[in-house]
PDB file of C-alpha atoms in Angstrom:
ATOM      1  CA  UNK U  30      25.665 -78.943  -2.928  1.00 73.00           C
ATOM      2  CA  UNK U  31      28.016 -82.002  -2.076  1.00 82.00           C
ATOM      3  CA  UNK U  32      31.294 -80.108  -2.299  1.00 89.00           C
ATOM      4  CA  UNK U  33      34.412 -82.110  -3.173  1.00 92.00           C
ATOM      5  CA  UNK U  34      37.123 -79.783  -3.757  1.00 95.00           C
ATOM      6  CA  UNK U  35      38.194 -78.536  -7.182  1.00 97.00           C
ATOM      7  CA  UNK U  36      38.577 -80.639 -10.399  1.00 97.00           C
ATOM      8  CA  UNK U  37      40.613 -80.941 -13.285  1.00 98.00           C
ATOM      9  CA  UNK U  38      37.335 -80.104 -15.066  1.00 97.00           C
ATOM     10  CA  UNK U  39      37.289 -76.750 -13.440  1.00 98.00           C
ATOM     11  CA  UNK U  40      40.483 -76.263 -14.490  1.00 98.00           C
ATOM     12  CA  UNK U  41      40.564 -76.712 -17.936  1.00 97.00           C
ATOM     13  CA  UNK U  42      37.819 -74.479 -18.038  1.00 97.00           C
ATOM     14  CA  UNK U  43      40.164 -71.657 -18.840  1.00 97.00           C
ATOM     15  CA  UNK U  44      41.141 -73.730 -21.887  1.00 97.00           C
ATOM     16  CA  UNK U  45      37.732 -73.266 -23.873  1.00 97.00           C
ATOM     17  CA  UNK U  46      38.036 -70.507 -26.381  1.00 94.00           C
ATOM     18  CA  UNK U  47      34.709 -68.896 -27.226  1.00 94.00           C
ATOM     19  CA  UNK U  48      33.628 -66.694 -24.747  1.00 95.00           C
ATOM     20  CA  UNK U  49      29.869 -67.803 -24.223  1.00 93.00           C
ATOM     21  CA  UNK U  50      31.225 -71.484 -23.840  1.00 95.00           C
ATOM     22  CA  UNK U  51      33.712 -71.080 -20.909  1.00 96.00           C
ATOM     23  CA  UNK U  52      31.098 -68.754 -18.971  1.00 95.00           C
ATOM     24  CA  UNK U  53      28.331 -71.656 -19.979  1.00 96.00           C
ATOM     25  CA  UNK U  54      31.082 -73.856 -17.815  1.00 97.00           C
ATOM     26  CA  UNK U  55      32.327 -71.743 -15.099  1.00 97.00           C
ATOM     27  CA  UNK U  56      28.542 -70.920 -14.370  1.00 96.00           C
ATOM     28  CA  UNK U  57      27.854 -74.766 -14.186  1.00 96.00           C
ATOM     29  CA  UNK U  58      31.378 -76.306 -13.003  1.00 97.00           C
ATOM     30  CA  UNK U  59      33.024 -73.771 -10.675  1.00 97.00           C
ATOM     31  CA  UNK U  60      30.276 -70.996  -9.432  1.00 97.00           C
ATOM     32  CA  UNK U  61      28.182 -73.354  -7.335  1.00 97.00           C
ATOM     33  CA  UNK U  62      31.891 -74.333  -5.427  1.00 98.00           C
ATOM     34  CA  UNK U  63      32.322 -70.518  -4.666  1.00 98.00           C
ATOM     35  CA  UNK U  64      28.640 -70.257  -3.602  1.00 97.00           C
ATOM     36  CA  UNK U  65      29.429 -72.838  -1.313  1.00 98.00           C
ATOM     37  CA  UNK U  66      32.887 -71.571   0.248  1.00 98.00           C
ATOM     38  CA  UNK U  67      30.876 -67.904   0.478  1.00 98.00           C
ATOM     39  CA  UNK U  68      28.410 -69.352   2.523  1.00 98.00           C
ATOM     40  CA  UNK U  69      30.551 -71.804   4.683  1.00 98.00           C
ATOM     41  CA  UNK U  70      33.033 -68.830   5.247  1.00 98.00           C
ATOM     42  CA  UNK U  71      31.162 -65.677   5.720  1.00 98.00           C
ATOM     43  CA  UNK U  72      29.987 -66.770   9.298  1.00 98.00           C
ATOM     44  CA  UNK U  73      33.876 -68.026  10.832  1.00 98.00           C
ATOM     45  CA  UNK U  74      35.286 -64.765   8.948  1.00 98.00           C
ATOM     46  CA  UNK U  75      32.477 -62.337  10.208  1.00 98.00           C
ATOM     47  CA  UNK U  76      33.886 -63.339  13.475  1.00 98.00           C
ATOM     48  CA  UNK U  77      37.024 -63.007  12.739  1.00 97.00           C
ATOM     49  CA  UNK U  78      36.903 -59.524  11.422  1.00 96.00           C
ATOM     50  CA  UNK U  79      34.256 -57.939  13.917  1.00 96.00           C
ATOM     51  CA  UNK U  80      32.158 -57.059  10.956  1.00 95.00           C
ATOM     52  CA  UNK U  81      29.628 -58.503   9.207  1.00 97.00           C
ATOM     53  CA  UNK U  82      31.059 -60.140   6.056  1.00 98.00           C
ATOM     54  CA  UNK U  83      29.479 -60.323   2.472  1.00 98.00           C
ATOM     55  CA  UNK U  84      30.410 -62.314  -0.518  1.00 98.00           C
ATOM     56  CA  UNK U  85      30.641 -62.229  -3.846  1.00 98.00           C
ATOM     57  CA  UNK U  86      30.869 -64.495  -6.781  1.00 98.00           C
ATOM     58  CA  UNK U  87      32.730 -63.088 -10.136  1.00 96.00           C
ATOM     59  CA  UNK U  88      29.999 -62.515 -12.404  1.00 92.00           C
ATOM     60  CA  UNK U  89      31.942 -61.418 -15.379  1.00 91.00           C
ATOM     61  CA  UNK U  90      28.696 -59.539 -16.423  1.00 77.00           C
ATOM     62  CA  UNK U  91      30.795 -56.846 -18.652  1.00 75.00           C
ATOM     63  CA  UNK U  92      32.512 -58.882 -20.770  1.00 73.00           C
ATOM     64  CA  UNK U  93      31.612 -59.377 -24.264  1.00 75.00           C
ATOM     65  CA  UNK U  94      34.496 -60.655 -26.298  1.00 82.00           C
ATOM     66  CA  UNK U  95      37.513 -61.700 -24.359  1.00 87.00           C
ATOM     67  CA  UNK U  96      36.734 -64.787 -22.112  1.00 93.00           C
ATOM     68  CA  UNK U  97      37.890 -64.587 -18.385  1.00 95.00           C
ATOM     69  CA  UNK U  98      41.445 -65.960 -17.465  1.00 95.00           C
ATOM     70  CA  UNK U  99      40.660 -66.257 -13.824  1.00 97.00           C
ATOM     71  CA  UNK U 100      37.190 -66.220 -11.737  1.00 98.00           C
ATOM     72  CA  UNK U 101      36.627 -65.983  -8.021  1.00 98.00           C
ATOM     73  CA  UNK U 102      34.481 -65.665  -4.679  1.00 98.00           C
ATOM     74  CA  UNK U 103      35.699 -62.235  -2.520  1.00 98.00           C
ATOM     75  CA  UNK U 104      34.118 -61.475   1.060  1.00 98.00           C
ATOM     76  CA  UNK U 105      34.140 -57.849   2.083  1.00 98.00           C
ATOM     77  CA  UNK U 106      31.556 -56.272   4.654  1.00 97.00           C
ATOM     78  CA  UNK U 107      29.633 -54.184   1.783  1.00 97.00           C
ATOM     79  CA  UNK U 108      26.785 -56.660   0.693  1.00 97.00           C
ATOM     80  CA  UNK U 109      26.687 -54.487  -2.647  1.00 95.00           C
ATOM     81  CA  UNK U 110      30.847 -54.798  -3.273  1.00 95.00           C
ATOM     82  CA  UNK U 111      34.311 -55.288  -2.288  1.00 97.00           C
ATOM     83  CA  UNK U 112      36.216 -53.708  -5.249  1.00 96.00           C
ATOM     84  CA  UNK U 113      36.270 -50.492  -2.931  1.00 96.00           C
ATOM     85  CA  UNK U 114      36.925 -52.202   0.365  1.00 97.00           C
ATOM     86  CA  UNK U 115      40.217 -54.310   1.930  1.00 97.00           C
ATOM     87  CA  UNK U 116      38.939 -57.868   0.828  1.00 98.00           C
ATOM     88  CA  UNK U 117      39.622 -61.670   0.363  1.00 98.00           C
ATOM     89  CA  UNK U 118      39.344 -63.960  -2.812  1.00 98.00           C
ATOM     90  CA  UNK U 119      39.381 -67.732  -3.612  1.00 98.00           C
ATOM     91  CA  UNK U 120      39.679 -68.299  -6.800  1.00 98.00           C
ATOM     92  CA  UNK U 121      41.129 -69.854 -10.013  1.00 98.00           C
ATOM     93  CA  UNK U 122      43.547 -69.152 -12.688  1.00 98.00           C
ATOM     94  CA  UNK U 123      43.680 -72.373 -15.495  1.00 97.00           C
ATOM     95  CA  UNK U 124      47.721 -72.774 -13.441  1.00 98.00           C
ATOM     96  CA  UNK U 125      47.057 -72.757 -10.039  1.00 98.00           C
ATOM     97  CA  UNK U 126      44.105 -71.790  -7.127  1.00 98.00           C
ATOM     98  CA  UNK U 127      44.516 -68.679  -4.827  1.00 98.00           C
ATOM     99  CA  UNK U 128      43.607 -67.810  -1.671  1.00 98.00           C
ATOM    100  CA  UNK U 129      44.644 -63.731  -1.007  1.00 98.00           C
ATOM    101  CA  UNK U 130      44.023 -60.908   0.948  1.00 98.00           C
ATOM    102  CA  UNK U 131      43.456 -57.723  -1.425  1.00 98.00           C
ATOM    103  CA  UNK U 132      43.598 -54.090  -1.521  1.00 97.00           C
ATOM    104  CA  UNK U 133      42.928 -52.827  -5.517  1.00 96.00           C
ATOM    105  CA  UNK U 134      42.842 -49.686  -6.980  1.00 93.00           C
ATOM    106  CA  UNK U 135      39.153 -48.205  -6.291  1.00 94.00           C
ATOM    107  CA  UNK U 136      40.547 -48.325  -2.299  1.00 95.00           C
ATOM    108  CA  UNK U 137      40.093 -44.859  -1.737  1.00 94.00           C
ATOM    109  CA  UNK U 138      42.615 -44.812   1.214  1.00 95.00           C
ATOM    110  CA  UNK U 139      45.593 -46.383   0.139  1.00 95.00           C
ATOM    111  CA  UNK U 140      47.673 -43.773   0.778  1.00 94.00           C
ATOM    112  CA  UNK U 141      47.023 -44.272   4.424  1.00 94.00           C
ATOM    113  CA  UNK U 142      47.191 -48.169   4.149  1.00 96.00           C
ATOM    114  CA  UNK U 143      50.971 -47.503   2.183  1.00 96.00           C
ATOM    115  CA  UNK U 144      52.460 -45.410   4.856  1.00 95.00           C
ATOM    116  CA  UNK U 145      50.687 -48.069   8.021  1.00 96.00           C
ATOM    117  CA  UNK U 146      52.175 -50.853   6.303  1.00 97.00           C
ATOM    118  CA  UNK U 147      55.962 -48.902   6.083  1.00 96.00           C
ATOM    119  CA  UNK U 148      55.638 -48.347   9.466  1.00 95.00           C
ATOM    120  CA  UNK U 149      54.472 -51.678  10.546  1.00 95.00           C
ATOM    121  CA  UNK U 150      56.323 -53.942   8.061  1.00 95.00           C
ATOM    122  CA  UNK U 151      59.321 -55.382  10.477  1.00 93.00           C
ATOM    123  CA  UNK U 152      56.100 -56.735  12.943  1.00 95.00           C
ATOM    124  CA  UNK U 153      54.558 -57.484   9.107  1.00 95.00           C
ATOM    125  CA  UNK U 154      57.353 -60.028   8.283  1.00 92.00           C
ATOM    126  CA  UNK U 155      57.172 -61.647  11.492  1.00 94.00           C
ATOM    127  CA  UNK U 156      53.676 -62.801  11.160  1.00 96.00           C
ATOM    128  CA  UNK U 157      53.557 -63.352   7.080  1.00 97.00           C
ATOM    129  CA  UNK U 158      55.240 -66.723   6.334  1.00 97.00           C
ATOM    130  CA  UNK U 159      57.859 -66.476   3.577  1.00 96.00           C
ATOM    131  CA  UNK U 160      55.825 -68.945   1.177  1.00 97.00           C
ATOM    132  CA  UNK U 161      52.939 -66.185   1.332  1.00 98.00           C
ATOM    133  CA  UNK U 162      53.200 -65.122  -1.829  1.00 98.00           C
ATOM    134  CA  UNK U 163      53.021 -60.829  -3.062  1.00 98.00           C
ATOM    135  CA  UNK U 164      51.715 -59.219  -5.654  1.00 98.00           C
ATOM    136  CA  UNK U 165      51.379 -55.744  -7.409  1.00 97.00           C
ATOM    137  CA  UNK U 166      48.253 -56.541  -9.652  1.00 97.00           C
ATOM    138  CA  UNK U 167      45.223 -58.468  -9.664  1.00 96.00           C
ATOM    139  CA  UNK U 168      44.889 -58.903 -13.196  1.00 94.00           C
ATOM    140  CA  UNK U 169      47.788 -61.079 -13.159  1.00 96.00           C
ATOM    141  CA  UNK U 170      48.676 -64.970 -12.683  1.00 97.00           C
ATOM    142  CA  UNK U 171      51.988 -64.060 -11.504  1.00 97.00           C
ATOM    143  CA  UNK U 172      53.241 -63.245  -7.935  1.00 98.00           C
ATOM    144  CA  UNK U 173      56.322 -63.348  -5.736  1.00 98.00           C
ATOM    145  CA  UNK U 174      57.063 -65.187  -2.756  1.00 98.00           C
ATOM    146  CA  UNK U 175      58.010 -62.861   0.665  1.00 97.00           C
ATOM    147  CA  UNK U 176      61.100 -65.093   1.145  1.00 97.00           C
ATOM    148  CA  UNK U 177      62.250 -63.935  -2.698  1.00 98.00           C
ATOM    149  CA  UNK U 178      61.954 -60.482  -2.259  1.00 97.00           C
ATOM    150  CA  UNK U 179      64.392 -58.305  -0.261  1.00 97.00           C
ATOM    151  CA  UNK U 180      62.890 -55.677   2.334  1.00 96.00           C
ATOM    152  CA  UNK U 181      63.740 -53.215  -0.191  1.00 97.00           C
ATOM    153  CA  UNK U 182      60.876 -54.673  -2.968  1.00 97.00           C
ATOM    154  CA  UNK U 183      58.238 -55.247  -0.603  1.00 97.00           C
ATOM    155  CA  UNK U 184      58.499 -51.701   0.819  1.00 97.00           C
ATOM    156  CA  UNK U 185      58.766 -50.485  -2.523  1.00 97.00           C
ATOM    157  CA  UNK U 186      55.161 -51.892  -2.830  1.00 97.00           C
ATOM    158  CA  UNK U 187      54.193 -50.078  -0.290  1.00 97.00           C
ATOM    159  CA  UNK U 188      55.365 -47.020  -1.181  1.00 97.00           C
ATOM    160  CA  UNK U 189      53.423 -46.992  -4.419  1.00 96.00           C
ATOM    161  CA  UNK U 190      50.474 -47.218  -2.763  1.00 96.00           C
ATOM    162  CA  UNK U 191      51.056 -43.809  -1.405  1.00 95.00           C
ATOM    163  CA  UNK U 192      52.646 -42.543  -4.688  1.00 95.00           C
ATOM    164  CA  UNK U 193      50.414 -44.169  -7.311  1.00 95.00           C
ATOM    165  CA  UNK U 194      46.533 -43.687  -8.030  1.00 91.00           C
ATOM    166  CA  UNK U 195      46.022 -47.270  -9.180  1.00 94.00           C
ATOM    167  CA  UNK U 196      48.350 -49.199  -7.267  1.00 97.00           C
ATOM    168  CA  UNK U 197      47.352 -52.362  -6.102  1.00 97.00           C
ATOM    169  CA  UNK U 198      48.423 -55.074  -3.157  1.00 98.00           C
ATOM    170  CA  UNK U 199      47.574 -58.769  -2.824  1.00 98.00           C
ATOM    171  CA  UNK U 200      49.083 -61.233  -0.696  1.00 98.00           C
ATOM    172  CA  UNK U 201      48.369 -64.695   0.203  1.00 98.00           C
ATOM    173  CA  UNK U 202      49.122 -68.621  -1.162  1.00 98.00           C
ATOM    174  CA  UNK U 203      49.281 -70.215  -4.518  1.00 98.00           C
ATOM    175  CA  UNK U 204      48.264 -73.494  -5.012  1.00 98.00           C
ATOM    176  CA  UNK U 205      49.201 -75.290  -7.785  1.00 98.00           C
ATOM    177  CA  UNK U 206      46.300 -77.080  -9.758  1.00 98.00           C
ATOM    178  CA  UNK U 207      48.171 -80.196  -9.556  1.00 98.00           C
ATOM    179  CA  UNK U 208      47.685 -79.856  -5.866  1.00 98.00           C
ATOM    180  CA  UNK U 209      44.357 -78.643  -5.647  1.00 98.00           C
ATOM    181  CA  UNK U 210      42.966 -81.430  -7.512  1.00 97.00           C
ATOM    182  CA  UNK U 211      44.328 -83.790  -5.203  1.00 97.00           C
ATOM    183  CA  UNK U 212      43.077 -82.406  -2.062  1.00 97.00           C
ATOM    184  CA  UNK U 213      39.766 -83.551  -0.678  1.00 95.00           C
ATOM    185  CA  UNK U 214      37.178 -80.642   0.595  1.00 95.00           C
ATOM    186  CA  UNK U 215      38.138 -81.093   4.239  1.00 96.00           C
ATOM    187  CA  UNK U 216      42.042 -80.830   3.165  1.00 97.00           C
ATOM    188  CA  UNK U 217      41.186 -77.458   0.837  1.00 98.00           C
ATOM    189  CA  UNK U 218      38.482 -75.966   3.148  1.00 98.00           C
ATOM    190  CA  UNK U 219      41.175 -75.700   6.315  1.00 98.00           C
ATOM    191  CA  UNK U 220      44.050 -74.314   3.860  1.00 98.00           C
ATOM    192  CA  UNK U 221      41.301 -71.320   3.213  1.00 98.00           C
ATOM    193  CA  UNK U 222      40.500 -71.210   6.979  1.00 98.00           C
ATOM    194  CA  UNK U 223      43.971 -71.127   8.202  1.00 98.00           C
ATOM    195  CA  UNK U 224      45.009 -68.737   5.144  1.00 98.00           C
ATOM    196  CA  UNK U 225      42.589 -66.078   5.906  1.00 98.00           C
ATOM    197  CA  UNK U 226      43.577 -66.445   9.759  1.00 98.00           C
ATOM    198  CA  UNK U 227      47.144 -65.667   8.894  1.00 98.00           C
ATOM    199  CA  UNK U 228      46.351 -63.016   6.750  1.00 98.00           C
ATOM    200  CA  UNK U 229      44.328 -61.028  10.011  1.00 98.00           C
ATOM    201  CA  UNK U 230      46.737 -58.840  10.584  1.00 97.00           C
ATOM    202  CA  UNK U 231      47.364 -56.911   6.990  1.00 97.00           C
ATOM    203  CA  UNK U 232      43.016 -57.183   7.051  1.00 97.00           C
ATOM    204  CA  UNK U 233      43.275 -55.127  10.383  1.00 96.00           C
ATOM    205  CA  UNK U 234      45.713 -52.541   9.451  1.00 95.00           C
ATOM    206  CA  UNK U 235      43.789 -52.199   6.193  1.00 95.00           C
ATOM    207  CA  UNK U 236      40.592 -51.461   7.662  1.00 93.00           C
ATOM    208  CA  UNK U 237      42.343 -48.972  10.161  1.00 91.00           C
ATOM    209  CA  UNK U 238      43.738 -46.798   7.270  1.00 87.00           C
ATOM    210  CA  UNK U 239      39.904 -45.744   6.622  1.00 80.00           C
ATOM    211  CA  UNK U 240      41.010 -42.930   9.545  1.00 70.00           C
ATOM    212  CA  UNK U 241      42.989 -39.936   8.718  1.00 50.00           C
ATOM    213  CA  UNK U 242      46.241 -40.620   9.810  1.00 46.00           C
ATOM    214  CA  UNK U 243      47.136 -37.310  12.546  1.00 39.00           C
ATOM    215  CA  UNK U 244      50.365 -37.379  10.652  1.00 40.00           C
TER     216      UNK U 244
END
């Protein structure tokens, strides 16, 4: 397809009320842009990770009454998921676009990932920009930027990962859709790039709390 970025089309999407007419327009407006930005990304991000990388378009295949707030493209390296794996996501809420690095709650070691990321969270600042936004739960718009949120509430994150069966972590950028729909497709598709390069290093640790800590 002859991508051009998001429009305000895509997101008003999230504005249509019956459920069968806003997946009628996110299947025709805004899945073909995150079948493109899977396929343009999964080679660059395979090499970044060392592992051959996957993705997958929100199908929304279980709903049947409430409408989706937010749909998205994630990348792990399981061709058949990433809901159990460290992962990334583009996608869009009607307020703004996101580009994050994830860890939700069918992670089966994020016990391990909580206490890596205590231990490794003054190195962890350093390379996370303060605008890189936090956040607790992927079911929700909101999140918090690092430079908002004292040591104290970002390793109070972390700690519930070790403490809390369905605890969640997401960080990454915000766009607003204000923004988004003035970018071109170069402009947008080197935010992504440099986004997921900055988020390497909580992708790395992430992957390395698969091993049973000795501790």
């Amino acid at each position: 397809m002859n991508f051009q970025g998001f429009s305000a089309d895509d997101f008003d999407t999230f504005m249509i009320p019956e459920l069968d007419d806003r997946m009628t327009a996110i299947k025709q407006l805004i899945r073909p842009k995150f079948e493109f930005i899977g396929t343009h990304f999964v080679p660059s991000l395979t090499t970044l990770t060392g592992n051959e990388m996957f993705f997958h378009v929100a199908k929304h295949a279980r709903r049947t009454k409430n409408p989706p707030n937010d749909t998205w493209v994630a990348f792990s390296s399981n061709a058949r998921g990433y809901k159990m794996l460290p992962h990334f996501q583009v996608g869009l809420w009607g307020s703004h676009l996101f580009i994050i690095f994830a860890v939700i709650y069918e992670y089966p070691y994020k016990e391990n990932l909580g206490i890596i990321l205590e231990e490794q969270y003054r190195e962890l600042k350093k390379q996370i920009p303060n605008n890189f936004v936090w956040s607790t739960d992927h079911t929700k718009p909101t999140a918090t930027a690092q430079e908002n949120l004292a040591d104290e509430q970002i390793l109070h994150m972390f700690n519930r990962l070790q403490t809390i069966k369905k605890a969640e972590i997401l960080c990454g950028v915000h766009i607003d859709k204000d923004d988004v729909i003035n970018m071109n497709d170069k402009q947008l598709l080197n935010i992504i790039d440099t986004t997921f390069k900055t988020l390497m290093p909580l992708y790395e640790l992430a992957t390395s709390s698969s091993t049973v800590l000795s501790k």
